[in-house]
Short mmCIF file of C-alpha atoms and ligand atoms in Angstrom, two decimals:
data_model
loop_
_atom_site.label_atom_id
_atom_site.label_comp_id
_atom_site.label_asym_id
_atom_site.label_seq_id
_atom_site.Cartn_x
_atom_site.Cartn_y
_atom_site.Cartn_z
CA UNK J 1 123.50 108.28 106.08
CA UNK J 2 119.98 109.20 104.91
CA UNK J 3 118.60 109.86 101.42
CA UNK J 4 117.77 113.57 101.17
CA UNK J 5 114.64 112.95 99.05
CA UNK J 6 113.12 109.93 100.79
CA UNK J 7 114.61 110.18 104.28
CA UNK J 8 115.47 106.44 104.00
CA UNK J 9 118.75 105.12 105.34
CA UNK J 10 121.48 104.55 102.74
CA UNK J 11 124.03 101.78 103.10
CA UNK J 12 127.36 102.51 101.44
CA UNK J 13 130.75 100.85 101.33
CA UNK J 14 134.13 102.47 101.83
CA UNK J 15 134.34 103.25 98.07
CA UNK J 16 131.06 105.19 98.12
CA UNK J 17 129.08 102.48 96.29
CA UNK J 18 125.46 102.38 97.39
CA UNK J 19 124.53 98.90 98.65
CA UNK J 20 120.81 98.41 98.16
CA UNK J 21 120.51 94.86 96.80
CA UNK J 22 120.56 91.54 98.62
CA UNK J 23 120.92 88.15 96.94
CA UNK J 24 119.23 85.72 99.27
CA UNK J 25 119.85 82.01 98.81
CA UNK J 26 117.02 80.05 100.42
CA UNK J 27 118.40 76.57 99.72
CA UNK J 28 121.63 74.93 98.63
CA UNK J 29 119.68 72.07 97.01
CA UNK J 30 118.94 71.86 93.33
CA UNK J 31 116.98 69.71 90.91
CA UNK J 32 119.72 70.11 88.26
CA UNK J 33 123.47 69.51 88.39
CA UNK J 34 124.99 72.00 85.93
CA UNK J 35 128.54 71.08 84.95
CA UNK J 36 129.92 74.54 85.82
CA UNK J 37 128.12 74.85 89.14
CA UNK J 38 128.11 71.45 90.86
CA UNK J 39 131.03 69.01 91.06
CA UNK J 40 130.60 65.63 89.29
CA UNK J 41 130.72 63.71 92.55
CA UNK J 42 127.67 65.65 93.85
CA UNK J 43 127.61 67.65 97.06
CA UNK J 44 126.70 67.20 100.70
CA UNK J 45 123.65 69.31 101.39
CA UNK J 46 123.72 71.16 104.67
CA UNK J 47 121.36 69.78 107.31
CA UNK J 48 117.83 71.11 107.75
CA UNK J 49 118.71 72.72 111.07
CA UNK J 50 121.60 74.65 109.56
CA UNK J 51 119.34 76.31 106.97
CA UNK J 52 117.73 79.56 108.10
CA UNK J 53 114.00 79.14 108.72
CA UNK J 54 111.69 81.44 106.77
CA UNK J 55 110.86 83.44 109.90
CA UNK J 56 114.60 83.94 110.51
CA UNK J 57 115.09 85.08 106.91
CA UNK J 58 112.17 87.51 107.22
CA UNK J 59 113.55 88.92 110.45
CA UNK J 60 116.93 89.48 108.79
CA UNK J 61 115.28 91.06 105.73
CA UNK J 62 113.44 93.53 107.98
CA UNK J 63 116.82 94.53 109.43
CA UNK J 64 118.35 94.78 105.94
CA UNK J 65 115.42 96.95 104.81
CA UNK J 66 115.83 99.22 107.85
CA UNK J 67 119.43 99.96 106.95
CA UNK J 68 118.99 100.59 103.22
CA UNK J 69 118.39 97.38 101.22
CA UNK J 70 115.35 97.85 98.97
CA UNK J 71 115.72 94.96 96.49
CA UNK J 72 115.92 91.25 97.33
CA UNK J 73 116.67 88.55 94.78
CA UNK J 74 115.64 85.09 95.95
CA UNK J 75 118.00 82.42 94.64
CA UNK J 76 119.54 79.06 95.55
CA UNK J 77 120.34 76.19 94.66
CA UNK J 78 116.95 76.14 93.04
CA UNK J 79 114.65 78.38 95.12
CA UNK J 80 111.44 76.75 93.88
CA UNK J 81 112.31 73.36 95.36
CA UNK J 82 112.02 74.80 98.88
CA UNK J 83 108.48 74.22 100.14
CA UNK J 84 106.82 77.51 101.04
CA UNK J 85 109.04 79.62 98.73
CA UNK J 86 106.05 81.35 97.12
CA UNK J 87 104.44 82.32 100.47
CA UNK J 88 107.84 83.51 101.64
CA UNK J 89 108.07 85.81 98.60
CA UNK J 90 104.66 87.28 99.46
CA UNK J 91 105.85 88.03 103.00
CA UNK J 92 109.11 89.51 101.73
CA UNK J 93 107.14 91.89 99.50
CA UNK J 94 105.15 93.06 102.50
CA UNK J 95 108.25 94.24 104.38
CA UNK J 96 108.32 97.99 104.77
CA UNK J 97 111.15 99.39 102.63
CA UNK J 98 111.48 96.39 100.27
CA UNK J 99 110.49 97.78 96.88
CA UNK J 100 111.41 94.89 94.61
CA UNK J 101 111.50 91.13 95.09
CA UNK J 102 112.87 89.09 92.20
CA UNK J 103 113.93 85.48 91.71
CA UNK J 104 116.57 83.54 89.81
CA UNK J 105 115.41 80.07 88.77
CA UNK J 106 116.47 77.29 86.46
CA UNK J 107 112.87 77.34 85.19
CA UNK J 108 112.16 73.63 85.67
CA UNK J 109 109.32 74.19 88.19
CA UNK J 110 108.52 77.72 87.16
CA UNK J 111 105.48 77.02 84.97
CA UNK J 112 103.55 75.41 87.81
CA UNK J 113 104.26 78.26 90.24
CA UNK J 114 104.03 81.31 87.99
CA UNK J 115 100.41 82.27 88.61
CA UNK J 116 100.91 82.06 92.36
CA UNK J 117 104.21 83.94 92.10
CA UNK J 118 102.52 86.70 90.17
CA UNK J 119 99.77 86.88 92.84
CA UNK J 120 102.59 87.12 95.44
CA UNK J 121 103.70 90.23 93.56
CA UNK J 122 107.06 88.89 92.47
CA UNK J 123 108.46 91.73 90.34
CA UNK J 124 110.77 89.87 88.01
CA UNK J 125 112.23 86.48 87.23
CA UNK J 126 115.62 85.56 85.81
CA UNK J 127 115.65 82.19 84.08
CA UNK J 128 118.91 80.39 83.40
CA UNK J 129 119.12 78.87 79.94
CA UNK J 130 122.43 78.03 78.30
CA UNK J 131 121.21 76.18 75.21
CA UNK J 132 117.99 75.56 73.30
CA UNK J 133 119.17 72.12 72.21
CA UNK J 134 117.50 69.37 74.25
CA UNK J 135 120.46 66.98 74.18
CA UNK J 136 122.99 69.63 75.11
CA UNK J 137 120.69 70.85 77.89
CA UNK J 138 120.47 67.36 79.32
CA UNK J 139 124.26 66.97 79.10
CA UNK J 140 125.01 70.35 80.69
CA UNK J 141 122.54 69.93 83.53
CA UNK J 142 123.40 66.24 83.99
CA UNK J 143 120.00 64.87 83.15
CA UNK J 144 117.68 67.90 83.03
CA UNK J 145 114.84 68.11 80.50
CA UNK J 146 114.44 71.36 78.59
CA UNK J 147 110.72 70.61 78.74
CA UNK J 148 108.48 73.57 79.21
CA UNK J 149 110.99 76.31 80.05
CA UNK J 150 110.10 78.24 76.89
CA UNK J 151 106.39 78.07 77.68
CA UNK J 152 107.20 79.25 81.24
CA UNK J 153 108.96 82.27 79.70
CA UNK J 154 105.87 83.12 77.64
CA UNK J 155 103.51 82.56 80.56
CA UNK J 156 105.65 84.87 82.72
CA UNK J 157 105.31 87.55 80.04
CA UNK J 158 101.53 87.04 79.83
CA UNK J 159 101.41 87.58 83.58
CA UNK J 160 103.30 90.86 83.10
CA UNK J 161 106.36 89.68 84.98
CA UNK J 162 109.66 91.19 83.92
CA UNK J 163 111.78 88.37 82.44
CA UNK J 164 115.52 88.04 81.97
CA UNK J 165 117.29 85.02 80.53
CA UNK J 166 120.77 84.26 81.88
CA UNK J 167 123.10 82.35 79.58
CA UNK J 168 126.69 81.37 80.44
CA UNK J 169 128.74 80.98 77.22
CA UNK J 170 131.04 77.97 77.48
CA UNK J 171 133.95 77.28 75.14
CA UNK J 172 133.36 74.22 73.01
CA UNK J 173 129.79 73.87 74.18
CA UNK J 174 127.34 76.61 73.28
CA UNK J 175 129.12 79.10 70.95
CA UNK J 176 126.60 78.18 68.23
CA UNK J 177 123.66 78.69 70.56
CA UNK J 178 124.54 82.30 71.43
CA UNK J 179 122.73 84.00 68.48
CA UNK J 180 119.79 81.60 68.91
CA UNK J 181 119.47 82.42 72.62
CA UNK J 182 119.84 86.16 71.82
CA UNK J 183 116.98 85.79 69.33
CA UNK J 184 114.60 85.03 72.22
CA UNK J 185 114.57 88.82 72.68
CA UNK J 186 113.60 89.48 69.07
CA UNK J 187 109.85 89.14 69.41
CA UNK J 188 109.59 89.10 73.19
CA UNK J 189 109.98 92.02 75.57
CA UNK J 190 112.67 90.27 77.58
CA UNK J 191 116.33 90.82 78.28
CA UNK J 192 118.76 88.07 77.34
CA UNK J 193 121.96 88.34 79.33
CA UNK J 194 125.26 86.61 78.68
CA UNK J 195 127.34 86.08 81.82
CA UNK J 196 131.05 85.41 81.52
CA UNK J 197 131.93 82.15 83.24
CA UNK J 198 133.51 82.88 86.61
CA UNK J 199 136.38 80.50 87.33
CA UNK J 200 135.02 79.40 90.68
CA UNK J 201 134.36 75.97 92.18
CA UNK J 202 133.30 73.42 89.55
CA UNK J 203 133.98 76.02 86.83
CA UNK J 204 137.60 76.60 87.81
CA UNK J 205 138.81 74.05 85.24
CA UNK J 206 136.36 75.13 82.50
CA UNK J 207 136.71 77.79 79.82
CA UNK J 208 134.19 80.54 79.25
CA UNK J 209 133.90 82.92 76.29
CA UNK J 210 134.92 86.57 76.64
CA UNK J 211 132.40 89.36 76.06
CA UNK J 212 134.15 90.55 72.86
CA UNK J 213 133.56 87.19 71.22
CA UNK J 214 129.93 87.10 72.41
CA UNK J 215 129.51 90.58 70.88
CA UNK J 216 130.97 89.41 67.57
CA UNK J 217 128.77 86.31 67.42
CA UNK J 218 125.62 88.38 68.03
CA UNK J 219 126.55 91.26 65.73
CA UNK J 220 127.44 88.88 62.88
CA UNK J 221 123.87 87.63 62.93
CA UNK J 222 121.85 90.68 64.02
CA UNK J 223 123.89 93.83 63.32
CA UNK J 224 125.26 96.45 65.65
CA UNK J 225 124.62 96.27 69.40
CA UNK J 226 123.69 99.82 70.43
CA UNK J 227 124.47 100.57 74.08
CA UNK J 228 121.68 101.68 76.40
CA UNK J 229 122.61 104.41 78.90
CA UNK J 230 125.24 103.42 81.52
CA UNK J 231 122.70 103.61 84.33
CA UNK J 232 120.15 101.30 82.67
CA UNK J 233 119.43 98.39 85.08
CA UNK J 234 120.52 98.31 88.69
CA UNK J 235 123.54 96.04 88.75
CA UNK J 236 126.80 95.24 87.02
CA UNK J 237 125.42 94.32 83.56
CA UNK J 238 125.76 96.52 80.44
CA UNK J 239 122.70 96.63 78.21
CA UNK J 240 122.24 96.99 74.45
CA UNK J 241 119.50 97.14 71.82
CA UNK J 242 119.45 95.53 68.40
CA UNK J 243 117.59 96.87 65.40
CA UNK J 244 114.19 95.20 65.12
CA UNK J 245 114.34 93.60 68.59
CA UNK J 246 111.52 94.07 71.15
CA UNK J 247 113.77 93.08 74.03
CA UNK J 248 117.35 93.89 75.04
CA UNK J 249 120.68 92.13 75.27
CA UNK J 250 122.80 92.31 78.44
CA UNK J 251 126.40 91.40 79.02
CA UNK J 252 127.83 90.69 82.46
CA UNK J 253 131.51 90.95 81.96
CA UNK J 254 132.59 89.32 85.19
CA UNK J 255 136.11 88.46 84.10
CA UNK J 256 137.43 90.32 81.06
CA UNK J 257 136.26 93.77 82.17
CA UNK J 258 135.66 93.55 85.89
CA UNK J 259 132.13 94.65 86.65
CA UNK J 260 132.83 95.59 90.25
CA UNK J 261 132.59 99.40 90.00
CA UNK J 262 128.80 99.04 89.65
CA UNK J 263 128.45 96.38 92.36
CA UNK J 264 125.57 97.18 94.71
CA UNK J 265 125.06 93.88 96.47
CA UNK J 266 125.51 91.64 99.48
CA UNK J 267 124.93 87.88 99.44
CA UNK J 268 123.36 85.77 102.17
CA UNK J 269 123.77 81.99 101.96
CA UNK J 270 121.00 79.62 103.01
CA UNK J 271 122.94 78.89 106.20
CA UNK J 272 123.20 82.57 107.10
CA UNK J 273 126.72 83.50 105.97
CA UNK J 274 126.70 87.08 104.71
CA UNK J 275 129.32 87.80 102.04
CA UNK J 276 130.27 91.24 100.73
CA UNK J 277 131.75 89.82 97.50
CA UNK J 278 131.46 86.61 95.46
CA UNK J 279 135.16 85.94 95.77
CA UNK J 280 137.19 86.25 98.94
CA UNK J 281 136.69 84.56 102.27
CA UNK J 282 135.20 87.45 104.29
CA UNK J 283 131.78 86.64 105.74
CA UNK J 284 129.66 87.24 108.82
CA UNK J 285 127.68 84.51 110.58
CA UNK J 286 124.20 86.04 110.84
CA UNK J 287 122.65 82.70 111.82
CA UNK J 288 124.92 82.54 114.89
CA UNK J 289 123.92 86.08 115.86
CA UNK J 290 120.19 85.37 115.39
CA UNK J 291 120.26 82.11 117.31
CA UNK J 292 122.23 83.69 120.15
CA UNK J 293 119.54 86.36 120.48
CA UNK J 294 121.64 89.28 119.27
CA UNK J 295 119.61 92.48 119.15
CA UNK J 296 118.45 93.90 115.81
CA UNK J 297 120.82 96.84 116.33
CA UNK J 298 123.73 94.48 116.93
CA UNK J 299 122.91 92.54 113.71
CA UNK J 300 122.51 95.83 111.80
CA UNK J 301 125.96 96.93 113.02
CA UNK J 302 127.53 93.67 111.81
CA UNK J 303 125.88 94.11 108.37
CA UNK J 304 127.05 97.74 108.12
CA UNK J 305 130.60 96.74 109.07
CA UNK J 306 130.61 93.94 106.47
CA UNK J 307 129.29 96.32 103.79
CA UNK J 308 132.01 98.81 104.71
CA UNK J 309 134.60 96.04 104.25
CA UNK J 310 133.38 95.23 100.72
CA UNK J 311 136.51 94.96 98.55
CA UNK J 312 137.00 97.26 95.53
CA UNK J 313 136.83 94.26 93.23
CA UNK J 314 136.80 90.50 93.07
CA UNK J 315 139.87 88.40 92.91
CA UNK J 316 139.15 85.35 90.75
CA UNK J 317 142.75 84.33 90.85
CA UNK J 318 142.45 80.61 90.17
CA UNK J 319 143.85 79.85 93.61
CA UNK J 320 142.81 77.10 96.01
CA UNK J 321 140.23 79.34 97.66
CA UNK J 322 138.50 80.15 94.31
CA UNK J 323 138.24 76.41 93.62
CA UNK J 324 136.33 75.94 96.87
CA UNK J 325 133.70 78.62 96.15
CA UNK J 326 130.39 76.91 95.55
CA UNK J 327 127.97 78.92 93.39
CA UNK J 328 124.97 76.77 94.31
CA UNK J 329 125.53 77.76 97.98
CA UNK J 330 126.19 81.45 97.31
CA UNK J 331 123.33 81.79 94.81
CA UNK J 332 125.30 83.09 91.82
N1 SAM P 1 119.33 77.46 90.27
C1 SAM P 1 119.06 78.79 89.89
C2 SAM P 1 119.49 79.05 88.47
O1 SAM P 1 120.26 78.25 87.92
O2 SAM P 1 119.08 80.07 87.93
C3 SAM P 1 119.64 79.85 90.83
C4 SAM P 1 121.03 79.62 91.35
S1 SAM P 1 122.34 79.64 90.15
C5 SAM P 1 123.75 79.41 91.16
C6 SAM P 1 122.36 81.38 89.73
C7 SAM P 1 123.08 81.73 88.46
O3 SAM P 1 124.47 81.51 88.63
C8 SAM P 1 122.67 80.94 87.23
O4 SAM P 1 122.26 81.86 86.22
C9 SAM P 1 123.94 80.23 86.80
O5 SAM P 1 124.04 80.10 85.41
C10 SAM P 1 125.00 81.15 87.37
N2 SAM P 1 126.30 80.52 87.59
C11 SAM P 1 126.59 79.41 88.30
N3 SAM P 1 127.93 79.17 88.27
C12 SAM P 1 128.48 80.16 87.52
C13 SAM P 1 129.82 80.48 87.13
N4 SAM P 1 130.87 79.75 87.51
N5 SAM P 1 130.01 81.59 86.38
C14 SAM P 1 128.97 82.37 85.98
N6 SAM P 1 127.70 82.13 86.34
C15 SAM P 1 127.45 81.03 87.09
FE1 SF4 P 2 121.34 74.22 90.05
FE2 SF4 P 2 121.37 76.75 89.23
FE3 SF4 P 2 123.65 75.52 89.89
FE4 SF4 P 2 122.41 74.75 87.70
S1 SF4 P 2 123.29 76.79 88.08
S2 SF4 P 2 123.24 73.37 89.31
S3 SF4 P 2 120.32 75.02 88.23
S4 SF4 P 2 122.02 76.00 91.26
#
């Protein structure tokens, strides 16, 4: 199908959702070990040869762009620990049809790369930050230092990058931090988003906090959250304003109010597995196709078929499969 106005191809699934967003994990390695993302015993990283090379990723992204993807979010593991990530972003931006390239990062290495990232025309950065307390941060990330993440946020704003903060509320851990994290949007033009904990992998035995409670905690401190229009933002989050705030508040209600009706995305792991949904075992092996010299048309057909098979909604059903889902490999 083509867009009547632009003539560009449109990728849709069998429920009529437009699929225009790719989450691209470029590494499964990370410089932190968040309790809800990595298991305590650590993980076996996949071998160098199993990871898609940058030229393979670029080739795939050209195919994705040809069939209707116009936004790519670079994620990981921690994307900034892969050497060459910044140059890769510049090349991604140059692909015909890719309008927006964004990144999700834990922020640890962000400060030192921001100027170069801005020159590479990165459009936006999401920074994960679950607490502003140094000791809790170190505990949650198993040894991380909060360090200069806040100064990286301010530098990103100075460089005119769009900034979002992602915070995962965790029962018994950061309830008290929620208003404080929300307040980062008071004097800064940023969006602070609260993401309900998805009971996957390392998080399957942990407890998150439902959106209603997050709402209450914020409203108690800052007054009424006024909803922004339904179509504000491109993905599954709902956005709100608060009186006197320069920035916005977002809620990604992954569990208590399934966000799937607005889902517009596919996910590619660093080893080339393309998934139509965070949960569920369906995937396509794009690395195998690439390395067996499949034609671009053949790869495009596989992507279209996978998009068509996207389920109506996720199924975080606390079963054995959910426990095996590894967020640091899928990219969140
Ligand atoms: N390392 C980068 C970072 O932390 O931003 C990028 C990868 S990380 C897997 C992407 C996002 O997934 C982070 O914002 C993280 O908080 C979130 N995440 C990881 N496990 C999660 C879970 N079980 N439920 C909700 N969000 C999760
Ligand atoms: Fe690393 Fe991000 Fe997972 Fe934390 S959430 S362990 S920073 S991949």
